């Protein structure tokens, strides 16, 4: 993994108490609504960072989970099936006048991490309110996907297989959001956060697939797979990222430039790695002149990329330095051994076709079959 994108899970939300708004006709339904509120409160405290529970107690409550991210994932997995059950009942009675009033009175509000930064950040995050139960489900699933993404980063150095699987699960949830949930969301005249748009969720799904394939490429390099395969894998990563930019580009005017910055930088780095392994293959085949000119082209392309993020600029400089050292080594080798003429840049050999070998793990809803008897 060259660089990582973090912070997607730092959303904020406002309190929802379901039983204060939705009227139950029997005690069992009331208990179900109270449990839904309790699970929602746990999620709210996690995302808002407002829980006063100590680390030791949080670990005990979660059954021994030591990772804060895993604890959050567990809270979401306990809330989402109950929420999906409520969504099912809302859909069954969507034409009843009380439904729209109840959903409005819930005041479902979430902030955004992808909205451009406020000029006056001390004002705090902007909250979006959309009176649609699919907004609550969509934003909750968005948090779930981003936590899976963050957990994949967390375990990357210790378990690459698990990391890759988590990225693919996250990609599947973002796909589900784009294809099944957000398409049902009511239009909001007061504005919709980027997280609740199909294009951004589709782009984030591709970002997760790019991360999963980058893990695959890293593992392949560690176990000594051929340079030819690494060329295709890293080019595949860059194509996933390019697709993400193409899908989300019309929306980037209303999205934090940090995301576009990441996509462009990461794409450039993986494309540079592809060029590096390709040049090594050309040199091994006795085509050192072509290897040299291809490296020069890669260096020129990399110099066109800038980044606002210091740590990402550092990676760009490091990659540029690595390519320059490699081309210097090849030039010296050519001068002393091969004496091959280096062609001009028009003769550079195009990279082999990309290989995209990872796919999203489809999200399967886990709705709990609980009958809610509501008072009409």
Short mmCIF file of C-alpha atoms in Angstrom, two decimals, residues 198-362:
data_model
loop_
_atom_site.label_atom_id
_atom_site.label_comp_id
_atom_site.label_asym_id
_atom_site.label_seq_id
_atom_site.Cartn_x
_atom_site.Cartn_y
_atom_site.Cartn_z
CA UNK A 198 -24.64 7.35 -5.96
CA UNK A 199 -21.56 8.72 -7.70
CA UNK A 200 -19.52 9.17 -4.51
CA UNK A 201 -20.48 5.73 -3.14
CA UNK A 202 -19.57 4.14 -6.48
CA UNK A 203 -16.24 5.98 -6.43
CA UNK A 204 -15.54 4.82 -2.88
CA UNK A 205 -16.34 1.24 -3.87
CA UNK A 206 -13.67 1.50 -6.56
CA UNK A 207 -11.27 3.09 -4.07
CA UNK A 208 -11.73 0.05 -1.81
CA UNK A 209 -11.17 -2.34 -4.73
CA UNK A 210 -7.99 -0.44 -5.61
CA UNK A 211 -6.83 -0.88 -2.01
CA UNK A 212 -7.68 -4.60 -2.10
CA UNK A 213 -5.69 -5.06 -5.30
CA UNK A 214 -2.79 -3.05 -3.89
CA UNK A 215 -2.71 -5.51 -0.98
CA UNK A 216 -2.71 -8.38 -3.49
CA UNK A 217 0.19 -6.79 -5.38
CA UNK A 218 2.13 -6.29 -2.15
CA UNK A 219 1.62 -9.93 -1.20
CA UNK A 220 2.62 -11.07 -4.70
CA UNK A 221 5.84 -9.08 -4.47
CA UNK A 222 6.66 -10.50 -1.04
CA UNK A 223 6.32 -14.10 -2.21
CA UNK A 224 8.43 -13.44 -5.30
CA UNK A 225 5.88 -13.41 -8.12
CA UNK A 226 7.11 -12.31 -11.54
CA UNK A 227 7.64 -8.67 -12.39
CA UNK A 228 5.26 -9.08 -15.33
CA UNK A 229 2.40 -9.86 -12.96
CA UNK A 230 3.29 -6.92 -10.71
CA UNK A 231 3.22 -4.59 -13.73
CA UNK A 232 -0.33 -5.65 -14.53
CA UNK A 233 -1.53 -5.58 -10.91
CA UNK A 234 -0.27 -2.07 -10.18
CA UNK A 235 -1.65 -0.82 -13.48
CA UNK A 236 -4.95 -2.38 -12.46
CA UNK A 237 -4.85 -0.42 -9.20
CA UNK A 238 -4.31 2.81 -11.15
CA UNK A 239 -7.25 1.97 -13.44
CA UNK A 240 -9.58 1.37 -10.46
CA UNK A 241 -8.60 4.82 -9.17
CA UNK A 242 -9.01 6.41 -12.58
CA UNK A 243 -12.51 4.93 -12.83
CA UNK A 244 -13.31 6.40 -9.42
CA UNK A 245 -12.27 9.86 -10.61
CA UNK A 246 -14.29 9.57 -13.81
CA UNK A 247 -17.46 8.50 -11.96
CA UNK A 248 -17.26 11.13 -9.25
CA UNK A 249 -15.73 13.99 -11.24
CA UNK A 250 -18.99 15.96 -11.83
CA UNK A 251 -19.53 15.90 -8.06
CA UNK A 252 -16.04 17.03 -7.06
CA UNK A 253 -17.05 20.70 -7.15
CA UNK A 254 -19.17 19.95 -4.05
CA UNK A 255 -16.76 17.48 -2.47
CA UNK A 256 -13.67 18.03 -0.37
CA UNK A 257 -10.63 18.31 -2.69
CA UNK A 258 -8.80 15.97 -0.31
CA UNK A 259 -10.49 12.95 -1.93
CA UNK A 260 -9.57 13.95 -5.48
CA UNK A 261 -6.04 14.73 -4.29
CA UNK A 262 -5.75 11.22 -2.87
CA UNK A 263 -7.11 9.52 -5.99
CA UNK A 264 -4.74 11.42 -8.30
CA UNK A 265 -1.70 10.87 -6.09
CA UNK A 266 -2.35 7.19 -5.46
CA UNK A 267 -3.01 6.57 -9.15
CA UNK A 268 0.30 8.23 -10.07
CA UNK A 269 2.24 6.20 -7.51
CA UNK A 270 0.85 2.84 -8.61
CA UNK A 271 1.36 3.72 -12.27
CA UNK A 272 4.97 4.59 -11.43
CA UNK A 273 5.40 1.22 -9.73
CA UNK A 274 4.03 -0.43 -12.84
CA UNK A 275 6.61 1.44 -14.96
CA UNK A 276 9.37 0.45 -12.54
CA UNK A 277 8.62 -3.28 -12.73
CA UNK A 278 8.14 -3.01 -16.50
CA UNK A 279 11.56 -1.39 -16.91
CA UNK A 280 13.13 -4.14 -14.83
CA UNK A 281 11.53 -6.69 -17.15
CA UNK A 282 12.80 -4.89 -20.27
CA UNK A 283 16.31 -4.80 -18.83
CA UNK A 284 16.12 -8.54 -18.01
CA UNK A 285 15.15 -9.15 -21.66
CA UNK A 286 18.25 -7.27 -22.84
CA UNK A 287 16.30 -4.16 -23.89
CA UNK A 288 18.06 -1.73 -21.60
CA UNK A 289 17.65 1.22 -23.97
CA UNK A 290 13.87 0.85 -23.89
CA UNK A 291 14.02 0.39 -20.11
CA UNK A 292 15.87 3.70 -19.76
CA UNK A 293 13.53 5.74 -21.96
CA UNK A 294 10.46 4.23 -20.30
CA UNK A 295 11.80 5.26 -16.92
CA UNK A 296 12.42 8.80 -18.14
CA UNK A 297 8.81 8.98 -19.37
CA UNK A 298 7.57 7.72 -16.00
CA UNK A 299 9.66 10.33 -14.17
CA UNK A 300 8.31 13.11 -16.40
CA UNK A 301 4.71 11.99 -15.77
CA UNK A 302 5.27 11.81 -12.02
CA UNK A 303 6.66 15.35 -11.88
CA UNK A 304 3.34 16.65 -13.23
CA UNK A 305 1.53 15.44 -10.11
CA UNK A 306 1.27 17.66 -7.06
CA UNK A 307 -0.40 17.11 -3.71
CA UNK A 308 -1.69 19.32 -0.91
CA UNK A 309 -0.85 16.67 1.66
CA UNK A 310 2.73 16.76 2.95
CA UNK A 311 2.94 13.01 3.61
CA UNK A 312 1.69 12.31 0.08
CA UNK A 313 4.13 14.81 -1.45
CA UNK A 314 6.84 12.94 0.42
CA UNK A 315 5.78 9.66 -1.21
CA UNK A 316 5.80 11.30 -4.64
CA UNK A 317 9.33 12.60 -4.04
CA UNK A 318 10.46 9.20 -2.78
CA UNK A 319 9.04 7.45 -5.83
CA UNK A 320 10.63 10.00 -8.17
CA UNK A 321 13.98 9.50 -6.42
CA UNK A 322 13.70 5.70 -6.71
CA UNK A 323 13.01 5.93 -10.44
CA UNK A 324 15.89 8.38 -10.95
CA UNK A 325 18.30 6.07 -9.08
CA UNK A 326 17.16 3.11 -11.18
CA UNK A 327 17.58 4.96 -14.49
CA UNK A 328 21.02 6.18 -13.37
CA UNK A 329 22.00 2.60 -12.58
CA UNK A 330 20.79 1.40 -15.98
CA UNK A 331 22.60 4.22 -17.79
CA UNK A 332 25.87 3.32 -16.09
CA UNK A 333 25.33 -0.35 -16.90
CA UNK A 334 24.58 0.54 -20.51
CA UNK A 335 27.70 2.72 -20.78
CA UNK A 336 30.01 -0.01 -19.50
CA UNK A 337 28.38 -3.19 -20.78
CA UNK A 338 25.68 -2.92 -23.42
CA UNK A 339 26.43 0.28 -25.35
CA UNK A 340 22.86 0.24 -26.60
CA UNK A 341 21.40 3.37 -28.16
CA UNK A 342 18.66 4.91 -26.05
CA UNK A 343 15.66 5.71 -28.30
CA UNK A 344 13.70 8.95 -28.08
CA UNK A 345 10.53 9.24 -25.99
CA UNK A 346 8.32 8.55 -29.00
CA UNK A 347 9.72 5.03 -29.01
CA UNK A 348 8.74 4.26 -25.43
CA UNK A 349 6.93 0.93 -25.09
CA UNK A 350 3.38 1.12 -23.70
CA UNK A 351 2.65 -0.78 -20.52
CA UNK A 352 0.96 -4.18 -20.80
CA UNK A 353 -2.79 -4.35 -20.32
CA UNK A 354 -3.96 -3.97 -16.73
CA UNK A 355 -5.17 -6.92 -14.70
CA UNK A 356 -8.01 -6.27 -12.26
CA UNK A 357 -8.36 -9.47 -10.28
CA UNK A 358 -10.32 -8.40 -7.19
CA UNK A 359 -14.07 -7.95 -6.91
CA UNK A 360 -16.46 -6.67 -4.27
CA UNK A 361 -18.01 -9.03 -1.74
CA UNK A 362 -21.73 -8.44 -2.17
#
